[in-house]
Tab-separated table of C-alpha atoms and ligand atoms in Angstrom:
chain	number	residue	atom	x	y	z
A	229	ASP	CA	7.241	-64.144	21.678
A	230	ALA	CA	9.080	-66.926	19.871
A	231	LYS	CA	7.012	-66.688	16.633
A	232	ALA	CA	7.600	-63.115	16.175
A	233	ALA	CA	11.260	-63.591	16.868
A	234	GLY	CA	11.226	-66.138	14.309
A	235	ARG	CA	9.704	-63.646	11.727
A	236	ASN	CA	12.205	-61.140	12.711
A	237	THR	CA	15.311	-63.921	12.184
A	238	LEU	CA	13.935	-64.589	8.768
A	239	ARG	CA	13.723	-61.121	7.652
A	240	PHE	CA	17.129	-60.639	8.942
A	241	TYR	CA	18.250	-63.618	6.908
A	242	ASN	CA	16.573	-62.802	3.721
A	243	ARG	CA	18.309	-59.288	3.855
A	244	ALA	CA	21.702	-60.766	4.672
A	245	LEU	CA	20.846	-63.153	1.820
A	246	GLN	CA	19.775	-60.466	-0.371
A	247	GLU	CA	22.704	-58.389	0.175
A	248	ARG	CA	25.005	-61.204	-0.322
A	249	MET	CA	23.515	-61.847	-3.822
A	250	GLN	CA	23.678	-58.241	-4.690
A	251	ALA	CA	27.259	-57.981	-3.814
A	252	ARG	CA	27.742	-61.255	-5.815
A	253	ALA	CA	26.289	-59.751	-8.999
A	254	ALA	CA	28.302	-56.453	-8.611
A	255	MET	CA	31.506	-58.522	-8.356
A	256	GLU	CA	30.425	-60.653	-11.260
A	257	ARG	CA	29.620	-57.279	-13.237
A	258	ASP	CA	33.057	-56.009	-12.331
A	259	LEU	CA	34.805	-59.136	-13.278
A	260	ARG	CA	33.387	-59.072	-16.567
A	261	LEU	CA	34.754	-55.517	-17.134
A	262	ALA	CA	37.634	-56.393	-15.598
A	263	ILE	CA	38.292	-59.214	-18.246
A	264	GLU	CA	37.664	-56.714	-21.051
A	265	GLN	CA	40.040	-54.332	-19.404
A	266	GLU	CA	42.761	-56.597	-18.558
A	267	GLN	CA	42.914	-55.572	-14.790
A	268	PHE	CA	44.662	-59.044	-14.310
A	269	GLU	CA	48.423	-59.623	-13.611
A	270	LEU	CA	50.382	-62.710	-13.109
A	271	TYR	CA	52.418	-63.204	-10.355
A	272	TYR	CA	55.246	-65.765	-10.295
A	273	GLN	CA	56.293	-68.091	-7.006
A	274	ALA	CA	59.640	-69.873	-6.919
A	275	GLN	CA	59.622	-73.803	-6.989
A	276	VAL	CA	62.843	-74.699	-5.371
A	277	GLN	CA	64.812	-77.994	-5.747
A	278	SER	CA	67.371	-79.100	-3.418
A	279	GLY	CA	68.355	-75.101	-2.984
A	280	ARG	CA	67.796	-74.376	-6.851
A	281	VAL	CA	64.959	-72.659	-8.359
A	282	ILE	CA	63.717	-75.020	-11.032
A	283	GLY	CA	60.559	-73.261	-11.957
A	284	ALA	CA	57.468	-71.097	-11.064
A	285	GLU	CA	53.826	-71.152	-10.344
A	286	ALA	CA	51.893	-68.458	-12.225
A	287	LEU	CA	48.883	-66.827	-9.866
A	288	VAL	CA	46.740	-64.487	-11.065
A	289	ARG	CA	46.033	-61.072	-9.435
A	290	TRP	CA	43.159	-59.049	-9.821
A	291	HIS	CA	43.849	-54.963	-9.280
A	292	HIS	CA	40.374	-53.908	-8.885
A	293	PRO	CA	39.785	-50.323	-9.810
A	294	SER	CA	38.239	-49.247	-6.569
A	295	LYS	CA	38.519	-52.104	-4.416
A	296	GLY	CA	42.162	-52.485	-4.869
A	297	PHE	CA	43.672	-56.061	-4.709
A	298	VAL	CA	41.031	-59.018	-4.702
A	299	SER	CA	42.102	-62.549	-3.693
A	300	PRO	CA	41.937	-65.426	-6.411
A	301	ALA	CA	40.426	-67.263	-3.516
A	302	GLN	CA	37.535	-64.994	-4.093
A	303	PHE	CA	37.065	-64.573	-7.585
A	304	ILE	CA	38.147	-67.667	-9.228
A	305	PRO	CA	35.146	-69.640	-7.628
A	306	LEU	CA	32.816	-66.794	-9.007
A	307	ALA	CA	34.530	-66.642	-12.401
A	308	GLU	CA	33.913	-70.047	-12.325
A	309	GLU	CA	30.379	-70.339	-11.562
A	310	SER	CA	29.669	-67.535	-14.070
A	311	ALA	CA	31.712	-69.024	-17.144
A	312	LEU	CA	34.081	-66.024	-16.933
A	313	ILE	CA	36.677	-68.424	-16.433
A	314	LEU	CA	36.800	-69.226	-19.738
A	315	PRO	CA	38.014	-65.957	-21.270
A	316	LEU	CA	39.856	-65.339	-18.017
A	317	GLY	CA	41.615	-68.697	-18.072
A	318	ALA	CA	42.611	-68.237	-21.510
A	319	TRP	CA	44.108	-64.853	-20.749
A	320	ILE	CA	46.027	-66.351	-17.974
A	321	LEU	CA	47.513	-69.374	-20.206
A	322	ARG	CA	48.312	-67.171	-23.205
A	323	THR	CA	50.221	-64.438	-20.785
A	324	ALA	CA	51.733	-67.567	-18.889
A	325	CYS	CA	53.219	-68.699	-22.353
A	326	GLU	CA	54.089	-65.467	-23.257
A	327	CYS	CA	56.424	-65.315	-20.016
A	328	LEU	CA	57.837	-68.559	-21.150
A	329	VAL	CA	58.960	-66.984	-24.447
A	330	ARG	CA	60.586	-64.227	-22.764
A	331	TRP	CA	62.314	-66.751	-20.307
A	332	SER	CA	63.419	-68.998	-23.323
A	333	ARG	CA	65.509	-65.681	-24.607
A	334	ASN	CA	67.358	-65.654	-20.977
A	335	PRO	CA	69.984	-68.360	-20.434
A	336	ALA	CA	69.470	-67.837	-16.876
A	337	LEU	CA	66.038	-68.612	-17.018
A	338	ALA	CA	65.466	-70.746	-20.158
A	339	LYS	CA	65.351	-73.977	-18.153
A	340	LEU	CA	62.617	-73.085	-15.768
A	341	THR	CA	59.167	-74.589	-15.894
A	342	LEU	CA	55.969	-72.644	-15.534
A	343	ALA	CA	52.870	-74.079	-13.735
A	344	VAL	CA	49.588	-72.786	-14.732
A	345	ASN	CA	46.400	-73.723	-12.564
A	346	ILE	CA	43.332	-74.959	-14.711
A	347	SER	CA	39.908	-74.606	-13.314
A	348	PRO	CA	37.615	-77.426	-13.561
A	349	ARG	CA	35.242	-75.602	-16.051
A	350	GLN	CA	38.176	-74.677	-18.313
A	351	PHE	CA	39.363	-78.606	-18.333
A	352	ALA	CA	35.931	-79.733	-19.296
A	353	GLN	CA	35.579	-78.003	-22.452
A	354	ALA	CA	35.508	-80.099	-25.427
A	355	ASP	CA	38.284	-77.877	-27.090
A	356	PHE	CA	40.417	-77.728	-23.933
A	357	VAL	CA	43.275	-79.600	-25.771
A	358	ASP	CA	42.884	-77.526	-28.932
A	359	GLY	CA	43.053	-74.259	-26.624
A	360	VAL	CA	46.033	-75.252	-25.232
A	361	LEU	CA	47.700	-76.662	-28.362
A	362	GLY	CA	47.084	-73.342	-30.162
A	363	VAL	CA	48.665	-71.075	-27.692
A	364	ILE	CA	51.913	-73.409	-27.798
A	365	ALA	CA	51.753	-73.020	-31.537
A	366	GLN	CA	51.145	-69.380	-31.658
A	367	THR	CA	53.790	-68.565	-28.791
A	368	GLY	CA	56.233	-70.995	-30.324
A	369	ILE	CA	57.065	-72.198	-26.453
A	370	ASN	CA	58.585	-75.589	-25.663
A	371	PRO	CA	55.682	-77.432	-24.177
A	372	LYS	CA	58.332	-79.422	-21.866
A	373	ARG	CA	58.542	-75.859	-20.027
A	374	LEU	CA	54.825	-75.856	-19.297
A	375	GLU	CA	53.144	-77.616	-16.272
A	376	LEU	CA	49.236	-77.763	-15.803
A	377	GLU	CA	47.987	-78.038	-12.391
A	378	LEU	CA	44.888	-79.827	-11.967
A	379	THR	CA	42.591	-80.789	-8.994
A	380	GLU	CA	41.432	-84.177	-7.959
A	381	SER	CA	37.754	-83.554	-8.358
A	382	MET	CA	37.775	-82.249	-11.761
A	383	LEU	CA	39.352	-85.411	-13.250
A	384	LEU	CA	36.982	-88.077	-11.839
A	385	HIS	CA	33.884	-86.606	-13.285
A	386	ASP	CA	34.924	-88.089	-16.568
A	387	ILE	CA	37.640	-90.305	-16.245
A	388	GLU	CA	37.932	-91.860	-20.136
A	389	SER	CA	37.583	-88.171	-21.522
A	390	THR	CA	40.114	-87.066	-18.589
A	391	ILE	CA	42.845	-89.610	-19.690
A	392	ASP	CA	42.122	-88.808	-23.365
A	393	LYS	CA	42.525	-84.991	-23.020
A	394	MET	CA	45.814	-85.340	-20.577
A	395	THR	CA	47.530	-88.043	-22.986
A	396	GLN	CA	46.934	-86.017	-26.120
A	397	LEU	CA	48.757	-83.065	-24.075
A	398	LYS	CA	51.672	-85.006	-22.669
A	399	SER	CA	52.579	-86.726	-26.031
A	400	CYS	CA	53.263	-83.392	-27.075
A	401	GLY	CA	55.373	-82.786	-24.093
A	402	VAL	CA	53.229	-80.787	-21.685
A	403	ASN	CA	53.144	-81.941	-17.737
A	404	PHE	CA	50.510	-82.444	-15.439
A	405	SER	CA	50.746	-81.862	-11.967
A	406	LEU	CA	47.738	-82.912	-9.140
A	407	ASP	CA	47.409	-79.731	-7.038
A	408	ASP	CA	46.047	-79.362	-3.277
A	409	PHE	CA	46.458	-83.476	-3.308
A	410	GLY	CA	44.902	-84.831	-0.342
A	411	THR	CA	41.960	-82.519	-0.080
A	412	GLY	CA	39.733	-84.174	-2.913
A	413	TYR	CA	38.393	-87.351	-3.471
A	414	SER	CA	41.488	-89.499	-3.803
A	415	SER	CA	40.602	-92.563	-5.399
A	416	LEU	CA	43.750	-94.721	-5.897
A	417	SER	CA	42.830	-96.598	-8.398
A	418	TYR	CA	41.875	-93.575	-10.589
A	419	LEU	CA	45.339	-92.006	-9.561
A	420	LYS	CA	47.034	-95.060	-11.079
A	421	ARG	CA	45.407	-94.551	-14.454
A	422	LEU	CA	46.106	-90.680	-14.910
A	423	PRO	CA	49.095	-89.871	-16.717
A	424	LEU	CA	50.596	-87.387	-14.192
A	425	ASP	CA	54.118	-86.614	-13.604
A	426	GLN	CA	53.707	-84.644	-10.135
A	427	LEU	CA	51.821	-84.627	-6.817
A	428	LYS	CA	51.509	-81.196	-5.189
A	429	ILE	CA	51.139	-81.751	-1.126
A	430	ASP	CA	48.218	-79.475	-0.126
A	431	GLN	CA	49.634	-76.751	2.064
A	432	SER	CA	46.908	-77.547	4.813
A	433	PHE	CA	49.238	-80.667	5.733
A	434	VAL	CA	52.476	-78.838	5.159
A	435	ARG	CA	51.471	-76.126	7.730
A	436	ASP	CA	51.305	-77.969	10.996
A	437	VAL	CA	53.554	-81.049	9.604
A	438	LEU	CA	55.944	-80.610	12.753
A	439	VAL	CA	53.286	-80.502	15.336
A	440	ASP	CA	50.501	-82.346	14.146
A	441	PRO	CA	51.146	-85.996	14.218
A	442	ASN	CA	48.307	-86.600	11.664
A	443	ASP	CA	49.550	-83.989	9.010
A	444	ALA	CA	52.902	-85.645	9.200
A	445	ALA	CA	51.647	-88.865	8.660
A	446	ILE	CA	49.586	-87.606	5.591
A	447	ALA	CA	52.635	-85.823	4.270
A	448	ARG	CA	54.749	-88.936	4.720
A	449	THR	CA	52.177	-91.143	3.267
A	450	ILE	CA	51.648	-88.819	-0.085
A	451	ILE	CA	55.513	-88.606	-0.458
A	452	ALA	CA	55.817	-92.426	-0.374
A	453	LEU	CA	52.591	-92.961	-2.537
A	454	GLY	CA	53.927	-90.524	-5.148
A	455	THR	CA	57.313	-91.916	-5.140
A	456	SER	CA	56.134	-95.419	-5.664
A	457	LEU	CA	53.956	-94.340	-8.417
A	458	GLY	CA	56.718	-92.872	-10.108
A	459	LEU	CA	55.688	-89.108	-9.713
A	460	ARG	CA	57.463	-86.336	-8.356
A	461	VAL	CA	56.314	-84.661	-5.309
A	462	ILE	CA	56.098	-81.120	-4.274
A	463	ALA	CA	55.084	-79.506	-1.073
A	464	GLU	CA	53.260	-76.279	-1.388
A	465	GLY	CA	52.957	-73.792	1.490
A	466	VAL	CA	56.324	-74.390	2.958
A	467	GLU	CA	57.239	-71.446	5.363
A	468	THR	CA	59.884	-72.587	7.629
A	469	LYS	CA	63.181	-74.319	7.626
A	470	ALA	CA	61.749	-76.841	9.857
A	471	GLN	CA	59.599	-77.837	7.521
A	472	CYS	CA	61.766	-78.179	4.811
A	473	ASP	CA	64.150	-80.431	6.904
A	474	PHE	CA	61.293	-82.663	7.761
A	475	LEU	CA	60.110	-82.957	3.966
A	476	GLU	CA	63.638	-83.615	3.068
A	477	ARG	CA	63.944	-86.087	5.739
A	478	HIS	CA	61.053	-87.982	4.350
A	479	GLY	CA	62.027	-87.941	0.809
A	480	CYS	CA	60.291	-84.626	-0.566
A	481	ASN	CA	63.197	-82.251	-2.007
A	482	THR	CA	60.884	-79.933	-3.845
A	483	TRP	CA	59.135	-77.281	-2.365
A	484	GLN	CA	57.194	-74.032	-2.872
A	485	GLY	CA	56.296	-71.522	-0.190
A	486	TYR	CA	57.047	-68.155	1.420
A	487	PHE	CA	60.323	-69.529	3.117
A	488	PHE	CA	61.807	-69.026	-0.146
A	489	SER	CA	59.593	-66.490	-1.827
A	490	ARG	CA	56.317	-64.990	-1.973
A	491	PRO	CA	54.417	-64.688	-5.341
A	492	ILE	CA	56.064	-61.547	-6.731
A	493	THR	CA	55.693	-59.811	-10.319
A	494	ALA	CA	57.381	-61.033	-13.377
A	495	ASN	CA	59.866	-58.641	-13.579
A	496	ALA	CA	60.624	-59.080	-9.657
A	497	PHE	CA	60.981	-62.920	-10.339
A	498	GLU	CA	63.267	-62.340	-13.311
A	499	THR	CA	65.663	-60.347	-10.938
A	500	LEU	CA	65.511	-62.665	-7.969
A	501	ILE	CA	66.611	-65.822	-10.474
A	502	GLN	CA	69.534	-63.579	-12.101
A	503	THR	CA	70.954	-62.431	-8.667
A	504	ALA	CA	70.314	-65.523	-6.583
B	169	LIG	P1	47.108	-72.897	-5.200
B	169	LIG	O1	47.296	-73.158	-6.568
B	169	LIG	O2	46.967	-73.968	-4.536
B	169	LIG	O3	48.189	-71.990	-5.071
B	169	LIG	C1	48.938	-71.864	-3.682
B	169	LIG	C2	48.211	-70.878	-3.059
B	169	LIG	O4	49.022	-70.761	-1.783
B	169	LIG	C3	48.475	-69.416	-3.509
B	169	LIG	O5	47.387	-68.811	-3.100
B	169	LIG	C4	49.610	-68.679	-3.092
B	169	LIG	O6	49.996	-67.538	-2.677
B	169	LIG	C5	49.661	-69.514	-1.497
B	169	LIG	N1	50.863	-69.706	-0.667
B	169	LIG	C6	52.200	-69.918	-1.533
B	169	LIG	N2	53.349	-70.293	-0.614
B	169	LIG	C7	52.678	-70.100	0.379
B	169	LIG	C8	53.107	-70.005	2.000
B	169	LIG	O7	53.958	-70.510	2.111
B	169	LIG	N3	52.079	-69.843	3.072
B	169	LIG	C9	50.590	-69.657	2.924
B	169	LIG	N4	50.074	-69.707	3.786
B	169	LIG	N5	50.245	-69.643	1.566
B	169	LIG	C10	51.111	-70.023	0.291
B	169	LIG	P2	46.706	-67.661	-4.113
B	169	LIG	O8	47.651	-66.806	-5.248
B	169	LIG	O9	45.858	-66.657	-3.248
B	169	LIG	O10	45.835	-68.343	-4.752
B	169	LIG	C11	44.701	-69.284	-4.285
B	169	LIG	C12	43.900	-70.176	-5.079
B	169	LIG	O11	43.397	-69.559	-6.314
B	169	LIG	C13	45.313	-71.176	-5.828
B	169	LIG	O12	45.312	-72.260	-4.963
B	169	LIG	C14	44.322	-71.590	-7.169
B	169	LIG	O13	43.693	-72.750	-6.604
B	169	LIG	C15	43.686	-70.343	-7.281
B	169	LIG	N6	44.228	-69.706	-8.289
B	169	LIG	C16	45.223	-68.674	-8.513
B	169	LIG	N7	45.946	-68.224	-9.564
B	169	LIG	C17	45.051	-69.130	-10.189
B	169	LIG	C18	45.017	-69.311	-11.676
B	169	LIG	O14	45.695	-68.346	-12.603
B	169	LIG	N8	44.002	-69.663	-12.438
B	169	LIG	C19	42.954	-70.615	-11.495
B	169	LIG	N9	41.972	-71.295	-12.349
B	169	LIG	N10	43.074	-70.525	-10.255
B	169	LIG	C20	44.015	-69.964	-9.682
B	170	LIG	MG1	48.135	-74.347	-7.819
B	171	LIG	MG1	47.764	-75.866	-4.146
B	172	LIG	MG1	44.843	-74.439	-2.828
């Protein structure tokens, strides 16, 4: 009867929930170990302006000893919830800066910028600015080559402190980019106050820009908005020449996506630049 069926559904639901929680706990354990054992690697995806590579975005990869490749879309949110993002984020930033040091010794790479994703919890730390300045000082990189990617939701939480942190880092030369723009709570009055350098059009608007008039309208609006606020605008997830042409026609000549290159290892990226 219906009652028994309800009980069974509940039992099934509880078991599924329990399994999910166990899988999560296991993943968290693995993640903790992965940080100790440095099972991570940074991949680099080119950012292209009018056909020339002007920089890259660093994207973390986890080589799990038994599961193989685990996507950051899976483990970054978990790391974020468990505070493991703090040691992981520190490793990512240091590794990215060490990469910039290597590039600075090579004339073909010395002018490139490197974008690093910052997670909300990392940015919210009271010593976030000191941490970034510390890595810059220790590695001796040119801060102008470093770009930090933030997302909308993390900035509005405590707007005064956000502006303060960004201003301190900007005064040292660090650049800021607003990632996944258009998917968060875009408050235009806040946007105006943030010391940003660049907006990144989220790939969800780029994907169907040629077939979905709404996506096309949003992409055009972001380009117009960014441009009139004096910001650079970059499109992410560009996979085809036709998407490039659309963006270019509407005033955005900077993009990142599989059309030019997937994220690749540091060595592969350096080879790509020197043979391109
Ligand atoms: P994101 O920062 O918006 O990065 C862009 C994502 O789009 C990357 O996925 C990239 O591989 C993918 N992508 C690039 N071009 C294309 C394209 O042409 N088509 C399609 N379909 N996808 C493309 P990935 O590497 O899996 O990273 C996913 C997300 O995980 C990132 O989104 C970012 O939010 C987070 N993440 C990645 N690396 C880091 C990191 O080092 N630190 C932090 N805090 N988050 C990271
Ligand atoms: Mg990003
Ligand atoms: Mg993005
Ligand atoms: Mg994204």
